[in-house]
C-alpha positions as a Python dict, from the first residue, in 0.01 Angstrom:
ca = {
    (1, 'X'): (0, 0, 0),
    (2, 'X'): (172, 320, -109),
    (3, 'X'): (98, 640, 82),
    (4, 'X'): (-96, 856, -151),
    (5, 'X'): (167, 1201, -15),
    (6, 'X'): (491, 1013, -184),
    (7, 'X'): (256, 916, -473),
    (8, 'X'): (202, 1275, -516),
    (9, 'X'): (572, 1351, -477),
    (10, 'X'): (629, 1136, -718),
    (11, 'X'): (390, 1292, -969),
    (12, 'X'): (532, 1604, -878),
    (13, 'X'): (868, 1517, -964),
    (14, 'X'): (771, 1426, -1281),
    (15, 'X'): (628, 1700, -1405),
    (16, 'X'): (869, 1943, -1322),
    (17, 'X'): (1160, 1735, -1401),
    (18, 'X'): (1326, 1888, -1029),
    (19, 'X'): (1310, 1768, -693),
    (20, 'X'): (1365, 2163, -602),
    (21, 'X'): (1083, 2269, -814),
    (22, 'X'): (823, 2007, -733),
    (23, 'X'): (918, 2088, -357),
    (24, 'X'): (850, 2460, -417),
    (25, 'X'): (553, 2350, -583),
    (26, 'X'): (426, 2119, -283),
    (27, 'X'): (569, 2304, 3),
    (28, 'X'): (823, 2118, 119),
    (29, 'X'): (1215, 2165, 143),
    (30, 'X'): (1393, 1979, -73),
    (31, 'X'): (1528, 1752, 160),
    (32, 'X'): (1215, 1711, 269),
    (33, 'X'): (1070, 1593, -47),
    (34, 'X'): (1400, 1375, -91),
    (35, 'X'): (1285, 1172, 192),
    (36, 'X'): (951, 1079, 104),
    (37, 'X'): (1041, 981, -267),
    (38, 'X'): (1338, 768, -68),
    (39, 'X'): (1061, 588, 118),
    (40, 'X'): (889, 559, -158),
    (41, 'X'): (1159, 414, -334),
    (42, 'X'): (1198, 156, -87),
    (43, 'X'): (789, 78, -53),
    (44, 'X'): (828, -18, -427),
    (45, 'X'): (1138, -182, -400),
    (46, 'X'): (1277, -52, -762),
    (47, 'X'): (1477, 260, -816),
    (48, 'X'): (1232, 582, -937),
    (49, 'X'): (1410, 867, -1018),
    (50, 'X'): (1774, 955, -1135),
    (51, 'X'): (1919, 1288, -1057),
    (52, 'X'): (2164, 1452, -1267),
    (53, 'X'): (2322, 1802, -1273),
    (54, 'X'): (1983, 1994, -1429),
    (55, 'X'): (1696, 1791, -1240),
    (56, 'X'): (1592, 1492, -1220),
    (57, 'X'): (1429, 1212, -1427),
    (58, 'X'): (1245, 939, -1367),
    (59, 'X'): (1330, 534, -1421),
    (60, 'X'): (1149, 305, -1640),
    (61, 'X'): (990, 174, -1284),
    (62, 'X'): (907, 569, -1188),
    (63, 'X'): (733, 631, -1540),
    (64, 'X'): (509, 321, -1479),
    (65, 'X'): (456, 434, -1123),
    (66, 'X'): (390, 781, -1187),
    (67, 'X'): (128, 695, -1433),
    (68, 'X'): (-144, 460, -1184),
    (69, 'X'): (-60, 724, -934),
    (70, 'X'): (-195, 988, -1140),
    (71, 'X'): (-552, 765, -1154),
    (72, 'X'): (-518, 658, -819),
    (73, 'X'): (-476, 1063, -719),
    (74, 'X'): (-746, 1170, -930),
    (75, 'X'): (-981, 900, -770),
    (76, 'X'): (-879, 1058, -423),
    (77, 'X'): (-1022, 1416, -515),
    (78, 'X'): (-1313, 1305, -674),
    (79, 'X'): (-1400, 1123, -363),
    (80, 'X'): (-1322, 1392, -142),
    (81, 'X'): (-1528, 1585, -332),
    (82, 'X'): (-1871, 1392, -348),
    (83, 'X'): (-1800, 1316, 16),
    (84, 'X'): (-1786, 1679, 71),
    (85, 'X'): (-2132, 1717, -61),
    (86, 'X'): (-2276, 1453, 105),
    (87, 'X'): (-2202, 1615, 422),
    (88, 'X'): (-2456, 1864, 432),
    (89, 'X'): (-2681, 1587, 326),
    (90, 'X'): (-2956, 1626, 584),
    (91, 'X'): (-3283, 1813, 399),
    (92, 'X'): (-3343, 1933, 74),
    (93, 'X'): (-3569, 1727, -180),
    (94, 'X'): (-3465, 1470, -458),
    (95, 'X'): (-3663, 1453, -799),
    (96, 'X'): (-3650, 1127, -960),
    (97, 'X'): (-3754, 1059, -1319),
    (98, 'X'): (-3874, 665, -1444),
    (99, 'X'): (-4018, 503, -1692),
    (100, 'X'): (-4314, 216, -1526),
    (101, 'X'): (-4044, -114, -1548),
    (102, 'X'): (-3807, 10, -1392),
    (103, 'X'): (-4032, 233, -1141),
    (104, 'X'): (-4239, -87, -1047),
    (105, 'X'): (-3963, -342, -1055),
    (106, 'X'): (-3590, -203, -982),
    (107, 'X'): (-3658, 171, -811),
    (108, 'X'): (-3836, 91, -502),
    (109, 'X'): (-3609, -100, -331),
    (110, 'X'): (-3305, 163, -431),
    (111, 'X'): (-3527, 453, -268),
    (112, 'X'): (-3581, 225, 37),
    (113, 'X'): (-3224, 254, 107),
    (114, 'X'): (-3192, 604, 31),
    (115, 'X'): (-3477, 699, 230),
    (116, 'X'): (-3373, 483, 579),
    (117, 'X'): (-2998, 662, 516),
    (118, 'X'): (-3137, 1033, 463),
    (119, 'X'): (-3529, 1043, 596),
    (120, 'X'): (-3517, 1427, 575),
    (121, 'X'): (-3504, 1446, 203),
    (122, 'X'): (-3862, 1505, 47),
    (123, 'X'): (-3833, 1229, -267),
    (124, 'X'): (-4076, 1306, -568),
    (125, 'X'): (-4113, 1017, -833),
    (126, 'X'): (-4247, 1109, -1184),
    (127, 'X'): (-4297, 870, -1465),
    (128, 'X'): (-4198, 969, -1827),
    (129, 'X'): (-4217, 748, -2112),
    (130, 'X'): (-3876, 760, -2281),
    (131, 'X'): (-3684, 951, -2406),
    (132, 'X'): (-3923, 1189, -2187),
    (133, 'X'): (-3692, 1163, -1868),
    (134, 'X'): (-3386, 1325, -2083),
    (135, 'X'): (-3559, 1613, -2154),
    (136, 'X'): (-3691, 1611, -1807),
    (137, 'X'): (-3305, 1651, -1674),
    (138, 'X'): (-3227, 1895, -1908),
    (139, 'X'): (-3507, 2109, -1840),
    (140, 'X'): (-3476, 2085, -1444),
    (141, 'X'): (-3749, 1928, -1360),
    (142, 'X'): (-3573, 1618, -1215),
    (143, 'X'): (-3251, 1577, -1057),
    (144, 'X'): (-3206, 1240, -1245),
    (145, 'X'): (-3412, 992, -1427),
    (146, 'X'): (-3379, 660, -1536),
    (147, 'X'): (-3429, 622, -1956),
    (148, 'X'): (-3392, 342, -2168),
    (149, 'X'): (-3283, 271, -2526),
    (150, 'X'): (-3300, -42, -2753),
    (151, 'X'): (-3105, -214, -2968),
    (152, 'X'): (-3094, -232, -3320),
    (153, 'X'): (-3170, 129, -3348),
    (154, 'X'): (-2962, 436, -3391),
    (155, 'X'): (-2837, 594, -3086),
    (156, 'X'): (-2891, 975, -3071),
    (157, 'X'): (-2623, 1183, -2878),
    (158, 'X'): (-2675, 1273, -2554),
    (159, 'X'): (-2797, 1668, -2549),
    (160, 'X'): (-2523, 1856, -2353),
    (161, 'X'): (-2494, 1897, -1983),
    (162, 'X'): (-2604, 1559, -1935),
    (163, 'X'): (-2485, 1255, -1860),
    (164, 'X'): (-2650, 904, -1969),
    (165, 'X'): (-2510, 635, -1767),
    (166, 'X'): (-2575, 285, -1873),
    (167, 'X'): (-2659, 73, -1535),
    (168, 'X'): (-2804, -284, -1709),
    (169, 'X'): (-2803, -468, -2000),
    (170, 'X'): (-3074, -694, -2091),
    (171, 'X'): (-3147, -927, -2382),
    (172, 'X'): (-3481, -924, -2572),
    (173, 'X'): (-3657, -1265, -2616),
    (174, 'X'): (-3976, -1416, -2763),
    (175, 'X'): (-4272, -1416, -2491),
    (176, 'X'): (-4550, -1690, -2635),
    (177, 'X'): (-4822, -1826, -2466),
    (178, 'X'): (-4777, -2164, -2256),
    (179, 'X'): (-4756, -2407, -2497),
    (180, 'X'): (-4685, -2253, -2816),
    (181, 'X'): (-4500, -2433, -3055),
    (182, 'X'): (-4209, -2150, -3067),
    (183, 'X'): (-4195, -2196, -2718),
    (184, 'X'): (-4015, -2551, -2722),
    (185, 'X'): (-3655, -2623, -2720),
    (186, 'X'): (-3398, -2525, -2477),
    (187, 'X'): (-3186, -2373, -2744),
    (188, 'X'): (-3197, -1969, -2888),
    (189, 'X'): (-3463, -1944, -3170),
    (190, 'X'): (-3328, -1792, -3478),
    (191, 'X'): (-3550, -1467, -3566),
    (192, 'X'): (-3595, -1589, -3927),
    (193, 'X'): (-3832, -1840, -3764),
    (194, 'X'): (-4058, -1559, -3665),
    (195, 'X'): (-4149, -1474, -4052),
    (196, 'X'): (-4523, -1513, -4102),
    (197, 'X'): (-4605, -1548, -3698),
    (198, 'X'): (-4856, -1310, -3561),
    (199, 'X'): (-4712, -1087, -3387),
    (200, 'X'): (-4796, -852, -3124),
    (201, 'X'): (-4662, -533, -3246),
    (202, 'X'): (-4556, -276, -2965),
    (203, 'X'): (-4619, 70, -3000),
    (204, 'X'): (-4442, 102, -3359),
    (205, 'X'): (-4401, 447, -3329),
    (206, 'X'): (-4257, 472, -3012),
    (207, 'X'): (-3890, 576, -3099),
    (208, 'X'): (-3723, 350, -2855),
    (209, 'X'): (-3869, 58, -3044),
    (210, 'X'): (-3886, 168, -3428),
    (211, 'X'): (-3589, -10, -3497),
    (212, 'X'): (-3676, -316, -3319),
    (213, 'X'): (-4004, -292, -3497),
    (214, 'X'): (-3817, -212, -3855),
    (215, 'X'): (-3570, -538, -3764),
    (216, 'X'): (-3870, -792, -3698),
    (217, 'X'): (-4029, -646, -3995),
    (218, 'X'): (-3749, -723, -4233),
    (219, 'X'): (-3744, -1072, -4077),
    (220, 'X'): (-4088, -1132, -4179),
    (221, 'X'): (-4299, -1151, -3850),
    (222, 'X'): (-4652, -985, -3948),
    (223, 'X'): (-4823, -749, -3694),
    (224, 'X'): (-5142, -913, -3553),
    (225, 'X'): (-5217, -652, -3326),
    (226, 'X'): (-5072, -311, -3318),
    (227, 'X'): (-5068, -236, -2921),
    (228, 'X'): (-5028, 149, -2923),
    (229, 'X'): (-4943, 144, -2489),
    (230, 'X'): (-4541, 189, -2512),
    (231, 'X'): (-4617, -43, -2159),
    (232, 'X'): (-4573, -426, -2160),
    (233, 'X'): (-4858, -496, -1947),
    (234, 'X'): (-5107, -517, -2181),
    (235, 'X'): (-4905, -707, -2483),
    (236, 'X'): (-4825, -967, -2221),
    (237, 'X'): (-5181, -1032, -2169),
    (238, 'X'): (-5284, -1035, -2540),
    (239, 'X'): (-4963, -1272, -2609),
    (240, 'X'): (-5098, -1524, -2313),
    (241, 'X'): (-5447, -1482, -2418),
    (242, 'X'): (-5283, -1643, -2741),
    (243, 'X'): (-5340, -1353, -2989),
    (244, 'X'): (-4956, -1349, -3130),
    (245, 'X'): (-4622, -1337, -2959),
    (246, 'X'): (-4384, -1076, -2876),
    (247, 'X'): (-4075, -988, -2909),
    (248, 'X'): (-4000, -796, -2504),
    (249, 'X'): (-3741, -729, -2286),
    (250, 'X'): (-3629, -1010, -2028),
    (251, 'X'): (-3707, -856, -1757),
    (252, 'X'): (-4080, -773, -1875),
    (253, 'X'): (-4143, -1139, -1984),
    (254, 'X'): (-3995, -1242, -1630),
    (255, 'X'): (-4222, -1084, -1368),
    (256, 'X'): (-4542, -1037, -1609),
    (257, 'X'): (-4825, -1133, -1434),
    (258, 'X'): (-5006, -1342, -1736),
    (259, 'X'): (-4862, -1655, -1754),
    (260, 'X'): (-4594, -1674, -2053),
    (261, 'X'): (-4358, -1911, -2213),
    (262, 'X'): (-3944, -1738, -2329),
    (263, 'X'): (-3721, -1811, -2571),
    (264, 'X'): (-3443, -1644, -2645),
    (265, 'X'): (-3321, -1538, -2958),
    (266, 'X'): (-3061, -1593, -3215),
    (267, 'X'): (-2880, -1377, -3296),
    (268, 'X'): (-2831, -1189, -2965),
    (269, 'X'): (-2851, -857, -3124),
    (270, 'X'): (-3191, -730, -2983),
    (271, 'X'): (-3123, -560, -2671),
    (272, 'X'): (-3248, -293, -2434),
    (273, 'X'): (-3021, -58, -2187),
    (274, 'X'): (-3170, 94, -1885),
    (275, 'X'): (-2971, 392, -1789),
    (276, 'X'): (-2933, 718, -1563),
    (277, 'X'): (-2964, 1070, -1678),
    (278, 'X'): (-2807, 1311, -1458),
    (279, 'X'): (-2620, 1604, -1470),
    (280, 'X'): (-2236, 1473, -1369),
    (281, 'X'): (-2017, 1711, -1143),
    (282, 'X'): (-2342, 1932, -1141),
    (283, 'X'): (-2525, 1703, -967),
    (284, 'X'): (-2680, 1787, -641),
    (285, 'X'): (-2607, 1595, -321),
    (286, 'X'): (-2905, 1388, -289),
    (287, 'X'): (-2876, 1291, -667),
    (288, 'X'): (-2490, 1200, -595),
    (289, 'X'): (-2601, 942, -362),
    (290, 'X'): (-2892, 788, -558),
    (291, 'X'): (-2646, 752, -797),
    (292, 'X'): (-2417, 572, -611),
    (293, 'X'): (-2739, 368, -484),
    (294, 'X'): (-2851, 313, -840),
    (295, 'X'): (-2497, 203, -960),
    (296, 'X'): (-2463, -92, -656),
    (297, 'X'): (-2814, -221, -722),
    (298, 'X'): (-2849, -209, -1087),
    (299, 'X'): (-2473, -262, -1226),
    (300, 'X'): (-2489, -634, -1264),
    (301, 'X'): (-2493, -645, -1672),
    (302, 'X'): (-2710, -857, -1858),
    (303, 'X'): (-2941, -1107, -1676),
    (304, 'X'): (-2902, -1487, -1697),
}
């Protein structure tokens, strides 16, 4: 374990190719400096630095050194920066934007924890439908929101001052209803097979799904039923009632309340990412901890 002060000597060193000007620099005397990179020296067991006549360079060992020090440094501040803000953690209100999955199925049990931590924050929940929730953080009226994209589609930039932080991955399989003949096999169904099934076609227009739409289209499934609801609740009942199948997210197909039979897909190339919008160093307090929240209990990439 090094001690982060001869890290920073170190770095020090190296960027002002003197021990005398990286200790005017840090505020130390130069034999003073001397002695922690000594230490350091012999915490790393390798030679770090040569001195010569003008300065003083660094070894092969220091360079390699110098440079995780750097990260490791920079990892330091931020933290003693977001800790600083947490601090004075102890009122104030959080605004939280969702979309209904992952407000009825991963954010309640994230707020639980934030809540029992910091009681005295007021915590509003809205839902927007994607990509609702971006504009939402960009306008100000939430602190964060969670947003979602799909894949194949064509990603749109994020609009500036925000961040979009992907938290989970999840695959997108065939929901059928118990018994269906798609439904059998243990192996991934190849989407070809889906040419000329019904299908239950979810909200077409919706952008997060055109190009999932556009890619079962050119695969030949044929739309059954157009569901306009950009929700899953109501395809899932019209694909167990037998109607068509669907083509959903994992996570949908997995705690729908109609019962359904999965299969998942082949090729793996029909995906959807849950993320966080926020607005990075901007962010205020409360959101800084949600976010830490969010990134424990969701960042456990795509489900099995």
């Amino acid at each position: 374990m090094y001690d982060p002060t001869r890290l920073a000597a170190l770095v020090a060193v190296a960027e002002a190719g003197s021990i005398t000007r990286a200790a005017a620099h840090l505020g130390y005397t130069a034999p003073a400096l001397s002695q922690q990179l000594a230490k350091l020296e012999r915490e790393a067991g390798a030679v770090l630095l040569v001195r010569h006549h003008r300065g003083a360079r660094l070894t092969a060992a220091g360079e390699l050194l110098a440079v995780r020090a750097r990260r490791v440094l920079d990892e330091l501040d931020q933290a003693r920066h977001e800790l600083a803000r947490l601090s004075g953690l102890s009122g104030g209100r959080l605004r939280v934007g969702t979309f209904t999955t992952a407000g009825v199925h991963l954010l309640p049990p994230v707020l639980s924890a934030f809540r029992r931590a910091h009681p005295d924050v007021e915590l509003t929940v809205t839902e927007y439908e994607p990509p609702g929730g971006v504009a939402a953080v960009v306008a100000g009226e939430v602190d964060l929101a969670l947003t979602h994209t799909y894949e194949p589609a064509v990603a749109d930039p994020p609009p500036t001052g925000v961040t979009v932080e992907p938290l989970l991955v999840e695959e997108l399989v065939l929901a059928t209803a118990v018994g269906h003949r798609l439904s059998e096999g243990t192996g991934r169904l190849a989407v070809a097979e889906l040419a000329g099934r019904p299908l239950i076609s979810s909200a077409p227009a919706h952008p997060p799904r055109r190009g999932v739409e556009g890619a079962l289209a050119e695969a030949g499934a044929t739309p059954a039923v157009v569901c306009e609801s950009p929700g899953y609740a109501l395809v899932c009942a019209l694909v167990s009632a037998g109607l068509g199948v669907a083509v959903v997210p994992e996570m949908v197909a997995s705690l729908s309340s109609a019962p359904l039979a999965v299969r998942r897909l082949e090729p793996a190339a029909f995906r959807r990412t849950i993320s966080v919008v926020h607005r990075g160093d901007r962010a205020t307090a409360a959101a800084t901890t949600l976010l830490a929240l969010l990134r424990s209990g969701f960042g456990r990439g795509t489900p099995r």
